[in-house]
């Protein structure tokens, strides 16, 4: 028999979550704010005709790869998007894309300032590193429990869970990019009397854009990896199709929806990589 008393860790966590639930007004405001961003993205995607949406994606791909054109990617995007349309997954695909874009946008807005803070403060880096490790290694399913308690059922808790899971790469890559700026350039900026803000926005961030965009790429991919998990708490999209297919033991339906997720993931990955290369040349 264990003589050491067991720590009531589960009770402490439950008490903390119950205490957070008392701030209903705050979390309702956050829910409305995130829901507004999500609904705005979805409204735009619903407004654009499918054929025109496909043309926009192809035109964007052509533009960002104009110096190193990859016709194979254009052909893949055209075939993949037409397949999603043909399989009647278009609405589900746009819902998934909305979740990914909303989560990625919030992750960037929060993550980039935290990355800058880490690069400027050793104390902040010591504090934030274990928190980022915790956010990235904790099983994603665990985030769903407090997310539902605080934000209810639907897209918003799925987005919040995705933000927590996807934000660490943005923070880390921003921190790394700024720290890798050559000290000679910093000294040159100091010699010209630049302020800290001028050095940040005119020297450090422009030179860290490649690392920053790599962080954006990773955050988007991690957000997309959460779509099936988020579907368990009411987030609509392709993840819901996969989740329902698992429940019905429908191998064909699950494969079809999973293939649509793969197509969307490849398109987003290649586009963000192309933007990284484009900014690197610029």
C-alpha atoms as one frame of an Amber mdcrd trajectory, in Angstrom:
protein
   0.000   0.000   0.000   1.342   3.435  -0.938   2.154   5.373   2.236   2.615
   8.648   0.351  -0.702  10.527   0.026  -1.827  11.065  -3.535  -1.869  14.656
  -4.747  -5.430  15.744  -5.597  -4.256  17.064  -8.994  -7.504  16.242 -10.792
  -9.526  18.066  -8.118  -7.241  21.105  -8.376  -7.701  21.260 -12.136 -11.470
  20.824 -11.813 -11.609  23.607  -9.229  -9.582  25.893 -11.486 -11.847  25.242
 -14.482 -14.947  25.761 -12.317 -13.476  29.071 -11.143 -12.880  30.135 -14.769
 -16.474  29.270 -15.654 -17.623  32.011 -13.248 -16.261  34.600 -15.716 -19.154
  33.918 -18.085 -19.320  37.425 -19.490 -15.659  37.447 -20.510 -15.802  34.060
 -22.225 -19.057  34.973 -23.964 -17.300  38.045 -25.341 -14.359  35.955 -26.548
 -16.788  33.468 -28.096 -18.618  36.235 -29.958 -15.335  37.782 -31.135 -13.858
  34.532 -32.450 -17.218  33.514 -33.865 -17.401  36.848 -35.692 -14.026  36.261
 -37.366 -15.015  32.714 -38.269 -18.377  33.801 -39.673 -16.736  36.580 -41.704
 -14.396  34.107 -43.388 -17.277  31.703 -44.021 -19.472  34.487 -45.438 -16.763
  35.398 -47.951 -16.245  31.766 -48.985 -20.004  31.241 -49.382 -20.275  34.420
 -51.435 -17.593  33.438 -53.955 -18.751  31.050 -56.713 -16.904  27.746 -56.626
 -15.408  28.117 -60.094 -14.148  31.619 -59.243 -12.659  30.391 -55.947 -10.678
  27.781 -57.884  -9.488  30.446 -60.338  -8.363  32.653 -57.417  -6.328  29.816
 -55.864  -4.686  29.047 -59.207  -3.954  32.737 -59.845  -2.431  33.153 -56.363
  -0.266  30.074 -56.883   0.861  31.340 -60.283   1.714  34.758 -58.814   3.756
  33.554 -55.833   5.653  31.123 -58.087   6.128  33.556 -60.959   9.943  33.357
 -60.767   9.996  29.590 -60.432   6.820  28.350 -62.028   5.665  24.870 -61.056
   3.001  23.715 -63.466   2.664  20.395 -61.639   1.363  22.251 -58.556  -1.190
  24.172 -60.641  -2.400  20.941 -62.228  -2.626  19.254 -58.821  -4.594  22.166
 -57.345  -7.018  22.215 -60.264  -7.567  18.458 -60.161  -7.783  18.358 -56.352
 -10.278  21.217 -56.012 -12.417  19.828 -58.841 -12.414  16.452 -57.068 -13.555
  18.058 -53.803 -16.322  19.819 -55.738 -17.311  16.598 -57.489 -17.479  14.672
 -54.199 -19.816  17.354 -52.800 -17.363  18.281 -50.033 -16.990  21.923 -51.057
 -18.988  23.415 -48.193 -17.232  21.129 -45.710 -13.865  22.123 -47.202 -14.586
  25.838 -46.800 -15.707  25.262 -43.192 -12.423  23.474 -42.506 -10.490  26.232
 -44.264 -12.339  28.802 -42.161 -11.329  27.017 -38.952  -7.692  26.803 -40.097
  -7.489  30.458 -41.174  -9.182  31.751 -38.016  -6.985  29.659 -35.733  -3.838
  30.598 -37.695  -4.711  34.309 -37.622  -5.231  34.291 -33.843  -2.057  32.225
 -33.373  -0.108  34.821 -35.372  -1.575  37.820 -33.547  -0.673  36.285 -30.178
   2.405  34.279 -31.174   4.485  36.912 -32.986   4.499  39.407 -30.050   5.359
  36.544 -27.673   8.202  35.492 -29.970   9.502  39.065 -30.042   9.290  39.204
 -26.231  11.236  35.930 -25.962  13.969  37.259 -28.257  14.352  40.430 -26.189
  14.069  39.034 -22.672  15.954  36.086 -21.242  13.489  35.925 -18.357  10.536
  35.715 -20.760  12.282  32.941 -22.671  12.875  30.929 -19.490   9.195  31.307
 -18.498   7.642  30.715 -21.926   9.717  27.746 -23.104   8.223  25.168 -20.698
   4.737  26.587 -21.347   5.225  26.126 -25.100   6.526  22.596 -24.507   3.419
  21.864 -22.446   1.084  23.292 -25.119   2.712  21.254 -27.882   3.063  17.912
 -26.100  -0.200  17.706 -24.155  -2.608  15.392 -26.055  -4.971  17.515 -28.115
  -8.047  15.741 -26.720  -7.310  17.142 -23.254  -7.858  20.713 -24.516 -11.391
  19.837 -25.594 -12.669  19.365 -22.028 -12.052  22.911 -20.691 -12.794  24.370
 -24.160 -16.329  22.977 -24.040 -16.786  24.088 -20.421 -15.708  27.653 -21.223
 -16.922  28.165 -24.799 -19.707  25.630 -25.330 -20.179  23.399 -28.360 -19.370
  24.425 -31.936 -16.631  26.001 -34.005 -15.272  28.361 -31.330 -13.996  25.730
 -28.850 -12.482  23.862 -31.805 -10.696  27.046 -32.885  -9.470  27.729 -29.329
  -8.087  24.191 -29.015  -6.433  24.580 -32.434  -4.845  27.898 -31.412  -3.349
  26.369 -28.264  -1.974  23.430 -30.243  -0.753  25.457 -33.250   0.697  28.611
 -31.671   4.065  27.320 -30.329   5.795  27.066 -33.762   4.993  30.718 -34.498
   6.429  31.817 -31.148   9.539  29.671 -31.485  10.276  30.584 -35.126   9.800
  34.311 -34.468  12.170  34.100 -31.523  14.716  32.129 -33.549  14.486  34.415
 -36.570  15.132  37.580 -34.567  17.978  35.998 -32.596  19.665  34.927 -35.864
  19.856  38.487 -37.205  23.622  39.230 -37.607  24.988  41.321 -34.759  26.849
  43.505 -37.290  23.539  44.763 -38.669  22.255  45.509 -35.179  25.439  47.440
 -34.430  25.098  49.359 -37.688  21.516  50.297 -36.782  22.695  51.427 -33.340
  25.435  53.563 -34.896  22.798  55.410 -36.918  20.840  56.153 -33.754  17.942
  53.775 -34.365  15.457  53.272 -31.560  14.465  49.797 -30.372  11.202  50.000
 -32.342  13.015  51.126 -35.494  15.496  48.264 -35.188  12.645  45.812 -34.673
  10.467  46.885 -37.601  13.147  47.964 -40.081  15.958  45.485 -39.413  15.037
  42.471 -37.291  11.538  41.544 -38.484  12.320  41.998 -42.215  15.377  39.743
 -41.867  13.383  37.228 -39.801  10.571  36.936 -42.377  11.781  33.571 -43.684
  11.704  32.004 -40.214   8.438  33.766 -39.424   6.767  32.387 -42.564   8.067
  28.922 -41.703   6.287  29.308 -38.371   3.104  30.330 -40.187   3.369  27.210
 -42.331   3.778  24.938 -39.325   0.931  26.609 -37.425  -1.439  26.173 -40.366
  -0.537  22.509 -40.705  -1.048  21.907 -36.990  -4.401  23.716 -37.124  -5.446
  21.484 -39.998  -4.371  18.398 -38.063  -6.917  19.378 -35.391  -9.985  19.315
 -37.685 -10.994  15.718 -36.878 -10.366  16.237 -33.156 -12.352  19.493 -33.170
 -15.264  17.741 -34.905 -15.839  15.807 -31.687 -17.061  19.003 -30.008 -19.203
  20.283 -32.852 -16.724  21.975 -35.220 -18.141  21.499 -38.698 -16.149  20.613
 -41.797 -14.291  17.699 -43.307 -13.362  16.456 -39.841 -17.050  15.834 -39.136
 -17.289  13.653 -42.252 -14.286  11.611 -41.099 -15.609  11.356 -37.534 -19.048
  10.185 -38.659 -17.473   7.698 -41.069 -15.486   6.194 -38.195 -18.662   5.860
 -36.140 -20.456   4.101 -39.018 -17.418   2.001 -39.993 -17.704   3.584 -43.445
 -14.251   3.067 -44.957 -15.152   4.629 -48.303 -16.703   7.750 -46.817 -13.818
   8.189 -44.393 -11.225   7.794 -47.152 -13.019  10.290 -49.403 -13.225  12.945
 -46.687  -9.659  12.189 -45.585  -8.451  12.628 -49.149 -10.111  16.048 -49.254
  -8.231  16.986 -46.058  -4.964  15.836 -47.657  -5.616  17.906 -50.796  -6.362
  21.017 -48.717  -3.267  20.427 -46.574  -0.967  20.114 -49.602  -2.371  23.271
 -51.198  -1.946  25.315 -47.998   1.518  23.896 -47.392   2.778  24.624 -50.905
   1.272  28.109 -50.945   2.872  29.146 -47.649   6.199  27.628 -48.723   6.003
  29.595 -51.970   5.333  32.788 -50.018   8.427  32.062 -47.920  10.573  31.676
 -51.030   9.009  34.784 -52.576   9.778  36.930 -49.528  13.276  35.487 -49.293
  14.014  36.673 -52.822  12.411  40.040 -52.150
